Coordinates of C-alpha atoms and ligand atoms in Angstrom, one line a residue:
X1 CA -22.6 -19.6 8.7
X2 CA -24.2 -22.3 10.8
X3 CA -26.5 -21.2 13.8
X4 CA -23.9 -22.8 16.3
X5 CA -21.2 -20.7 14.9
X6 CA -22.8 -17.6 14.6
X7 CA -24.1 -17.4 18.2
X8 CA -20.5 -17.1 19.6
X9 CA -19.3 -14.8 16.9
X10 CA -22.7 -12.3 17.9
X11 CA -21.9 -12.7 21.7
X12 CA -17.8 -11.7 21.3
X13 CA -19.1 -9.0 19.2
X14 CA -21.2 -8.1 21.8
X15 CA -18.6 -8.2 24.3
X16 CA -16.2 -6.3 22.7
X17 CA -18.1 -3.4 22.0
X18 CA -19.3 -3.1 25.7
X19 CA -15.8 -3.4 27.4
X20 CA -14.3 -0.2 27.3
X21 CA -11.6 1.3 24.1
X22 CA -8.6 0.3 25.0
X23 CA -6.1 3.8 25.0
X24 CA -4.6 4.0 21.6
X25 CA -1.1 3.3 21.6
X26 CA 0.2 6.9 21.0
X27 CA 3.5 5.3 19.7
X28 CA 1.5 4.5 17.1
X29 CA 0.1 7.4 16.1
X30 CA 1.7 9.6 13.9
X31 CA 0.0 12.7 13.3
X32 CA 1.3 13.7 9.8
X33 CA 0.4 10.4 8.3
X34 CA -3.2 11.1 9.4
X35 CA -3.3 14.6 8.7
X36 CA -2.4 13.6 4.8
X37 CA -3.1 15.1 2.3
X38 CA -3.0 18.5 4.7
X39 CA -0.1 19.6 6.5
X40 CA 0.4 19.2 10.4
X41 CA 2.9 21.8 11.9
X42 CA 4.6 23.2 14.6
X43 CA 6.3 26.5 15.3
X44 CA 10.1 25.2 15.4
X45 CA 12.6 26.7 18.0
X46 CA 16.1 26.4 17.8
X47 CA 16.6 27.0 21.5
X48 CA 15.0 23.6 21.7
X49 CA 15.6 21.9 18.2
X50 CA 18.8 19.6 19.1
X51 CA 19.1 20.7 22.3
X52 CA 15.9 19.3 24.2
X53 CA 15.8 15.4 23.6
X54 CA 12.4 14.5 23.8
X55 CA 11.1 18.2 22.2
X56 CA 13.7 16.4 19.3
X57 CA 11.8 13.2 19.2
X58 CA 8.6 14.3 19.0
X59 CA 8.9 17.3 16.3
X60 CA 11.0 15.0 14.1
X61 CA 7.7 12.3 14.3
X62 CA 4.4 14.4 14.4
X63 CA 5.0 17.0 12.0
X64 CA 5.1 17.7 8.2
X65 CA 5.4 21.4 8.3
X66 CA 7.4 23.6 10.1
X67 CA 7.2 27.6 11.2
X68 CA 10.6 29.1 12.5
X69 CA 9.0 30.7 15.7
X70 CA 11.5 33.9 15.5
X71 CA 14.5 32.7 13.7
X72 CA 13.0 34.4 10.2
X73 CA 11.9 37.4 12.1
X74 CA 13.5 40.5 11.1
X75 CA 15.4 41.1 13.9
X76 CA 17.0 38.2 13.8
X77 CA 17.7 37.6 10.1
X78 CA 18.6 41.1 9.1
X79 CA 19.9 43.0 12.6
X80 CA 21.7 45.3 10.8
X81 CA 21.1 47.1 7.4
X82 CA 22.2 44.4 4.3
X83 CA 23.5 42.3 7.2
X84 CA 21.7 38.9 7.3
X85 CA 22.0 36.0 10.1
X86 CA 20.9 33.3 8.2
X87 CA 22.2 30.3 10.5
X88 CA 19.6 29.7 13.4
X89 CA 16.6 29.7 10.4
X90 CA 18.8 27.6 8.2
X91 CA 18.9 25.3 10.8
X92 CA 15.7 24.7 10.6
X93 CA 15.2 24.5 7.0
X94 CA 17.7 21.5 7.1
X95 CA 16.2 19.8 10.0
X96 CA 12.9 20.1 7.7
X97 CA 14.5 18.7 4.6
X98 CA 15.8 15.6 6.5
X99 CA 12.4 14.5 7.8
X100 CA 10.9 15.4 4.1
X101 CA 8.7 18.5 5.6
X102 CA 7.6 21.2 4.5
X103 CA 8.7 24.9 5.7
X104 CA 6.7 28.0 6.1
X105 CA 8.0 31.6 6.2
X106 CA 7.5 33.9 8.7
X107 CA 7.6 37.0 8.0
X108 CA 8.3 39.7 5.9
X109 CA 6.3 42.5 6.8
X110 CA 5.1 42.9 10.4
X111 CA 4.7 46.1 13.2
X112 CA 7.0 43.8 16.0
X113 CA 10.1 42.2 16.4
X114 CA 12.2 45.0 13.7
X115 CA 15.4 46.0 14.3
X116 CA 16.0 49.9 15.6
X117 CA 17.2 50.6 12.3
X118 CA 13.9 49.5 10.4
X119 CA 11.6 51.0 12.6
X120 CA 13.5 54.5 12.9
X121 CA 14.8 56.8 11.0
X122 CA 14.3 55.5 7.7
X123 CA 12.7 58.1 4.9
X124 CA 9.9 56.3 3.0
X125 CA 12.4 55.7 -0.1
X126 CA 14.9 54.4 2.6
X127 CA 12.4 51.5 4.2
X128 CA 10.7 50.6 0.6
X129 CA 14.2 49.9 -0.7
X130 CA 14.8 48.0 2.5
X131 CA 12.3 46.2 2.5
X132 CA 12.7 45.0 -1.3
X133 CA 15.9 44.3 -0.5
X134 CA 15.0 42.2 3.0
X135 CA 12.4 40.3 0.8
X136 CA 15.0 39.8 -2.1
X137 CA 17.6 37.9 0.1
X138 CA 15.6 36.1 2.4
X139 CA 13.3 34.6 -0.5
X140 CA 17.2 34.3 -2.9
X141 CA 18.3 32.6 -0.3
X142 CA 15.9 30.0 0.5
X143 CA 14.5 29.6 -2.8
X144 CA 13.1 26.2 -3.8
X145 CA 13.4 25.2 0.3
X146 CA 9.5 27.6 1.4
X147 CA 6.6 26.1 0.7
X148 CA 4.8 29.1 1.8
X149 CA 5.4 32.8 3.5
X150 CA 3.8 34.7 5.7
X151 CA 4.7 37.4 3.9
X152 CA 2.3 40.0 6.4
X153 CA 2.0 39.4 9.4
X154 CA -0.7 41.0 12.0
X155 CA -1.5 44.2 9.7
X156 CA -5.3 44.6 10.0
X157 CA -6.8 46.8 12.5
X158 CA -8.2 45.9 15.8
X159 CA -9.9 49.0 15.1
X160 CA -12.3 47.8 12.2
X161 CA -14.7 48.9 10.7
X162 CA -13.0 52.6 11.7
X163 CA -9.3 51.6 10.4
X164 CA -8.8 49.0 7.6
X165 CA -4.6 48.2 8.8
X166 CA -2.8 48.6 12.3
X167 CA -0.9 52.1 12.8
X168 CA 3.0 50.9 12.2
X169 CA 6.3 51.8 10.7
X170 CA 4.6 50.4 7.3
X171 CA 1.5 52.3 7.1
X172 CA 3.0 55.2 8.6
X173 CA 5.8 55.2 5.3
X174 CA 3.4 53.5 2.8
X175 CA -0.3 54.2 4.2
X176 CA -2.3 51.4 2.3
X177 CA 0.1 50.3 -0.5
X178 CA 2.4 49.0 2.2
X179 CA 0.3 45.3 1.9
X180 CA 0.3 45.3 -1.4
X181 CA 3.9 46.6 -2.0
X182 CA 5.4 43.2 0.4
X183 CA 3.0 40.9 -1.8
X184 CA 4.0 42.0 -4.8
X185 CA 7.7 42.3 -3.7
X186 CA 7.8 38.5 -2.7
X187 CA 6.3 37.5 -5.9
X188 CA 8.7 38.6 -8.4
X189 CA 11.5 37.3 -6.4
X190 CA 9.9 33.8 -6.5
X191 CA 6.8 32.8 -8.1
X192 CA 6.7 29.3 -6.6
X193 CA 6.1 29.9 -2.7
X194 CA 2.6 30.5 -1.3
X195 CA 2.1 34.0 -0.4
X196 CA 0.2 34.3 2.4
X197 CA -1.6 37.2 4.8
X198 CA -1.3 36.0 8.0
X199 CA -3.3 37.6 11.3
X200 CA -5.2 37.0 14.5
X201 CA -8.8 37.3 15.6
X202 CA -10.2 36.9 12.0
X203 CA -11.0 33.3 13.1
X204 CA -14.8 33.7 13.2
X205 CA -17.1 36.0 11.1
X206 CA -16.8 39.7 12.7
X207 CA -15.9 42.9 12.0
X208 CA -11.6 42.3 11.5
X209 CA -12.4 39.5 9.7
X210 CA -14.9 40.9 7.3
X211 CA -12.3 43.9 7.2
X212 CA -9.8 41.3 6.4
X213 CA -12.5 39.7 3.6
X214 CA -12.9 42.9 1.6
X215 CA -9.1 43.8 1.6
X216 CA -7.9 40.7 0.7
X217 CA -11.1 40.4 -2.2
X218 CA -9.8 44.1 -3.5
X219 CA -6.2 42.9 -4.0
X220 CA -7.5 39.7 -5.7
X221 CA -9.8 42.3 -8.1
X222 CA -6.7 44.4 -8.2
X223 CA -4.4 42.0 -9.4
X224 CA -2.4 42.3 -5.9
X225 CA -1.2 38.5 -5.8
X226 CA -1.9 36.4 -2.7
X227 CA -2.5 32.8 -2.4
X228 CA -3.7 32.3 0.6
X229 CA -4.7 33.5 3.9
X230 CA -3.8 32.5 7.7
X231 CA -5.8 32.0 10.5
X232 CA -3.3 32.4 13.4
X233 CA -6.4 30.5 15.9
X234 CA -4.6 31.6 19.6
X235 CA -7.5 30.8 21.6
X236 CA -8.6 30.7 25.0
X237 CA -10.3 27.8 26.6
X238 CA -13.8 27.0 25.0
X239 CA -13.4 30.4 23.1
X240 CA -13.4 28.6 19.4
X241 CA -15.6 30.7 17.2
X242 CA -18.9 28.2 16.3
X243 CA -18.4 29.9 12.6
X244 CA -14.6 29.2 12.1
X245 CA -15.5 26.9 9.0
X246 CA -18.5 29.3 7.8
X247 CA -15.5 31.5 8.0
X248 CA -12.7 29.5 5.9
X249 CA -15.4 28.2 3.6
X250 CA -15.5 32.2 2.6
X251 CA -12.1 33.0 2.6
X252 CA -11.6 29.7 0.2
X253 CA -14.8 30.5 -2.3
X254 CA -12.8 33.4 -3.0
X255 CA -10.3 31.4 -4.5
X256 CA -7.4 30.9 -1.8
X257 CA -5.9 28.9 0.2
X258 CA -6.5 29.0 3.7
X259 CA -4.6 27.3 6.6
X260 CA -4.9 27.4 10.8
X261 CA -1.1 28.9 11.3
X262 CA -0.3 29.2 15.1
X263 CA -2.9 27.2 16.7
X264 CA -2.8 26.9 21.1
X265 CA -5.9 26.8 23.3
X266 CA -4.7 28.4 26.3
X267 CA -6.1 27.1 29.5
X268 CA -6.4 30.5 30.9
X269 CA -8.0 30.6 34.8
X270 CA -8.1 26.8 34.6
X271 CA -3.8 26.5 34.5
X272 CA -2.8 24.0 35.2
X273 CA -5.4 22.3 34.1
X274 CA -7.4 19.1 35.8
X275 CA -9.0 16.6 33.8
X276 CA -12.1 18.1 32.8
X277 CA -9.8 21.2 31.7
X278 CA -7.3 19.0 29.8
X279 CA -10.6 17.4 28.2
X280 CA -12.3 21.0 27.2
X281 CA -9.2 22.0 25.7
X282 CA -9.2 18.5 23.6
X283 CA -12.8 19.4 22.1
X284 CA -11.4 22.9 21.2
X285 CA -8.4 21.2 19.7
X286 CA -10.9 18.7 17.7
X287 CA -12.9 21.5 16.7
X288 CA -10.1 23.4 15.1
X289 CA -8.9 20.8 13.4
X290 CA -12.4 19.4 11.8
X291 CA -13.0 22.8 10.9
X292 CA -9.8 22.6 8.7
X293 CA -10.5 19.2 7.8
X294 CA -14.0 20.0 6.5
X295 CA -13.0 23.0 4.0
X296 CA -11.8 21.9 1.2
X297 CA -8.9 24.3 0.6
X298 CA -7.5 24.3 4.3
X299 CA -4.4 23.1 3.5
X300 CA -2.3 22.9 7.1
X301 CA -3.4 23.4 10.9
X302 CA 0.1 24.9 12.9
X303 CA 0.5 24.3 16.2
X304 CA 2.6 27.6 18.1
X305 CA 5.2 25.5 19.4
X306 CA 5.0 21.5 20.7
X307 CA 5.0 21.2 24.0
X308 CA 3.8 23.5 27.1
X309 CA 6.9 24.4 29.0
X310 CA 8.4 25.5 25.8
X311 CA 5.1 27.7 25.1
X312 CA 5.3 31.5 24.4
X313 CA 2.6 31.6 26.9
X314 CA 4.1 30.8 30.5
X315 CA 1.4 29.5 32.4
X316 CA -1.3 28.2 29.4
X317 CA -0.8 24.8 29.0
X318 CA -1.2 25.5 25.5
X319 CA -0.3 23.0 23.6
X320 CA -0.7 19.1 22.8
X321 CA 2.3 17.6 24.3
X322 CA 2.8 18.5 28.1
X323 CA 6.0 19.8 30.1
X324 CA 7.6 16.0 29.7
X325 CA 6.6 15.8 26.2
X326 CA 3.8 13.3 26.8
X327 CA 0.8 13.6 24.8
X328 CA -1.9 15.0 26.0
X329 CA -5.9 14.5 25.7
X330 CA -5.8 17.1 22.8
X331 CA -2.7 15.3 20.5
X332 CA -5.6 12.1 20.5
X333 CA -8.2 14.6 19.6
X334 CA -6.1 16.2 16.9
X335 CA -6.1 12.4 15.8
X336 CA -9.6 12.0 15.6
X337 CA -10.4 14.8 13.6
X338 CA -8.2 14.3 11.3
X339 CA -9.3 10.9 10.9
X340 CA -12.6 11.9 10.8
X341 CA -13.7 10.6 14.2
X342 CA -16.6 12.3 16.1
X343 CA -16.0 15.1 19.0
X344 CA -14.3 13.7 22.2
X345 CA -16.7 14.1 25.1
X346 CA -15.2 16.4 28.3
Ligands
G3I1 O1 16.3 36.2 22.0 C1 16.1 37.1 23.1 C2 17.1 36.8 24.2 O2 18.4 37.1 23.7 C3 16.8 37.6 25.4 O3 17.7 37.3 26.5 C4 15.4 37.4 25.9 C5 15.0 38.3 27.1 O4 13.6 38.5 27.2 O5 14.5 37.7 24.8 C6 14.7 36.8 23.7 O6 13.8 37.2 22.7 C7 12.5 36.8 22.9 C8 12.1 35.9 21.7 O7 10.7 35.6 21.8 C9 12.9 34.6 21.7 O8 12.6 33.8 22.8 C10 11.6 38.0 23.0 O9 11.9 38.7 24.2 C11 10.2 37.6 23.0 O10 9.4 38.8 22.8 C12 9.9 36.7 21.7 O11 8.5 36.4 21.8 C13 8.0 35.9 20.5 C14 6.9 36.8 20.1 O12 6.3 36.2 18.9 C15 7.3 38.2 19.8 O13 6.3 39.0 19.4 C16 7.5 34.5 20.8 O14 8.6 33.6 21.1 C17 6.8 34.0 19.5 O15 6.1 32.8 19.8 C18 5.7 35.0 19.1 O16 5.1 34.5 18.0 C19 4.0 35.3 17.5 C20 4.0 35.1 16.0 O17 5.2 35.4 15.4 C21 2.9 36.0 15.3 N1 1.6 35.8 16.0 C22 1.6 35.8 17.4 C23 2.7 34.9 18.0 C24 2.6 34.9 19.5 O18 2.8 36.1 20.1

């Protein structure tokens, strides 16, 4: 290049890289593309699916993988004994299949959301034949559409190092076999789906989550079979654990999968959130998300719903697309992690 040409070509460089980035385009951005080859999700809600329009157009364009948020749930899928309510989750499954997603199960064995019946009066005989059978039809019945199960949900203690799993109907009836006993259930109904144990507050490396280490390490020695575990990642504002890669990294050298399942940064005291808030929760977004990104066996990050007025949590602000679906600073964060970009600034 000649001297007189490359003078203008180093001053327009110059230029350009002192005049401020222009706001990507979020039309253009499409989270699942960027998130290949991991899995971006959302908790699905059928209150919403179809019947919100711009909920609609965003979780049939951002997302490759899809939680029902209840619809799976016990309660709702098997209200009464043998009785099954397959419709609202089916609905779901389909809506995945015509946007080629994936679908994640949710769940088999958990202490909430049971029907009277499970959580009763059931002998021990009674609610392990019930629960074979729950896990028989559900898995029958969606066989070759789950890409992976929460099969337990929420089981370990808060009570660790004293108590290894959570005082419910299932240890009450199975003490500790009742883990085991829904894992190996699930897999000789279907060996394809990813079993997963699923729980919160084992994000960074303490006590439940070194609890959670050692059981799920037994089972593997055991023979116990388990693919994969899920780090549910409900967090307050600025309350991501610094060790939440540290932590998958050791979940993963163990030989599973491991996955972010129901991530939301609440914005806590700062609701509704100004910019500096909405920024914070972008750099806890981007942290999750690189943490994922960064070990190699993290295989999906899961947002707990998709927008904030549709959040489980009322007044959190929660999630990446606000009350009118726009995105918000953390759905461009999300981006940059998983395209490798540095930390946003707040
Ligand atoms: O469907 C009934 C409706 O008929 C009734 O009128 C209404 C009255 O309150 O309740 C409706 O059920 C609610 C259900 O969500 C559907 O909206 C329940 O009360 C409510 O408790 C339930 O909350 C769900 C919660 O799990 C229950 O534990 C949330 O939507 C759901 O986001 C949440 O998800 C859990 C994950 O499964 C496991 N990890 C934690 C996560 C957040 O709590």
């Amino acid at each position: 290049m000649s001297y007189r040409l490359f003078v203008p070509v180093l001053l327009s460089v110059a230029l350009a890289s002192a005049a401020p980035s222009p706001t990507p385009n979020p039309n253009n951005i499409i989270l699942r593309d960027l998130a290949t080859p991991r899995f971006f999700g959302a908790a699905a809600n059928t209150s919403w699916l179809y019947h919100d329009k711009n909920y609609t157009e965003v979780i049939s364009k951002q997302f490759s993988i899809f939680t029902p948020e209840n619809e799976m749930k016990w309660e709702n899928i098997e209200p009464e004994p043998n009785s099954f309510d397959f419709g609202p989750a089916d609905e779901i499954v389909s809506f995945a299949e015509s946007i080629n997603a994936k679908m994640r199960g949710h769940n088999f064995m958990w202490g909430n959301q049971l029907p009277p019946w499970v959580n009763t009066s059931l002998t021990a005989t009674e609610l392990d034949r019930a629960l074979q059978n729950h896990i028989t039809k559900v898995m029958d019945h969606y066989r070759g559409k789950l890409y992976a199960i929460d099969v337990v949900n929420e089981m370990i203690s808060d009570n660790t190092p004293n108590e290894t799993f959570k005082d419910n109907i299932w240890t009450q009836k199975f003490g500790e076999d009742a883990v085991p006993k829904a894992l190996t259930y699930a897999r000789a109904v279907d060996k394809t789906p990813k079993l997963y144990i699923n729980d919160y507050g084992i994000e960074g490396i303490n006590s439940k989550s070194d609890t959670m280490y050692n059981v799920v390490k037994g089972f593997l020695a055991d023979g116990v079979p388990l693919d994969a575990v899920g780090f549910q990642c409900h967090f307050g504002l600025n309350q991501v654990p610094t060790d939440l890669q540290a932590n998958l990294q050791r979940f993963a050298d163990l030989g599973l999968d491991v996955a972010i399942t129901e991530l939301d940064i609440n914005l806590g005291a700062a609701f509704p959130g100004n910019a500096t808030a909405l920024a914070q929760q972008a750099q806890n977004y981007w942290e999750v998300v690189n943490a994922c990104v960064s070990t190699n066996r993290c295989v999906s990050v899961t947002v707990w719903g998709v927008s904030d007025d549709h959040s489980w949590i009322p007044l959190g602000n929660p999630l990446p697309w606000n009350d009118i679906k726009q995105p918000k600073p953390a759905f461009f964060a999300i981006a940059d992690a998983f395209e490798g970009k540095p930390e946003p600034s707040a």
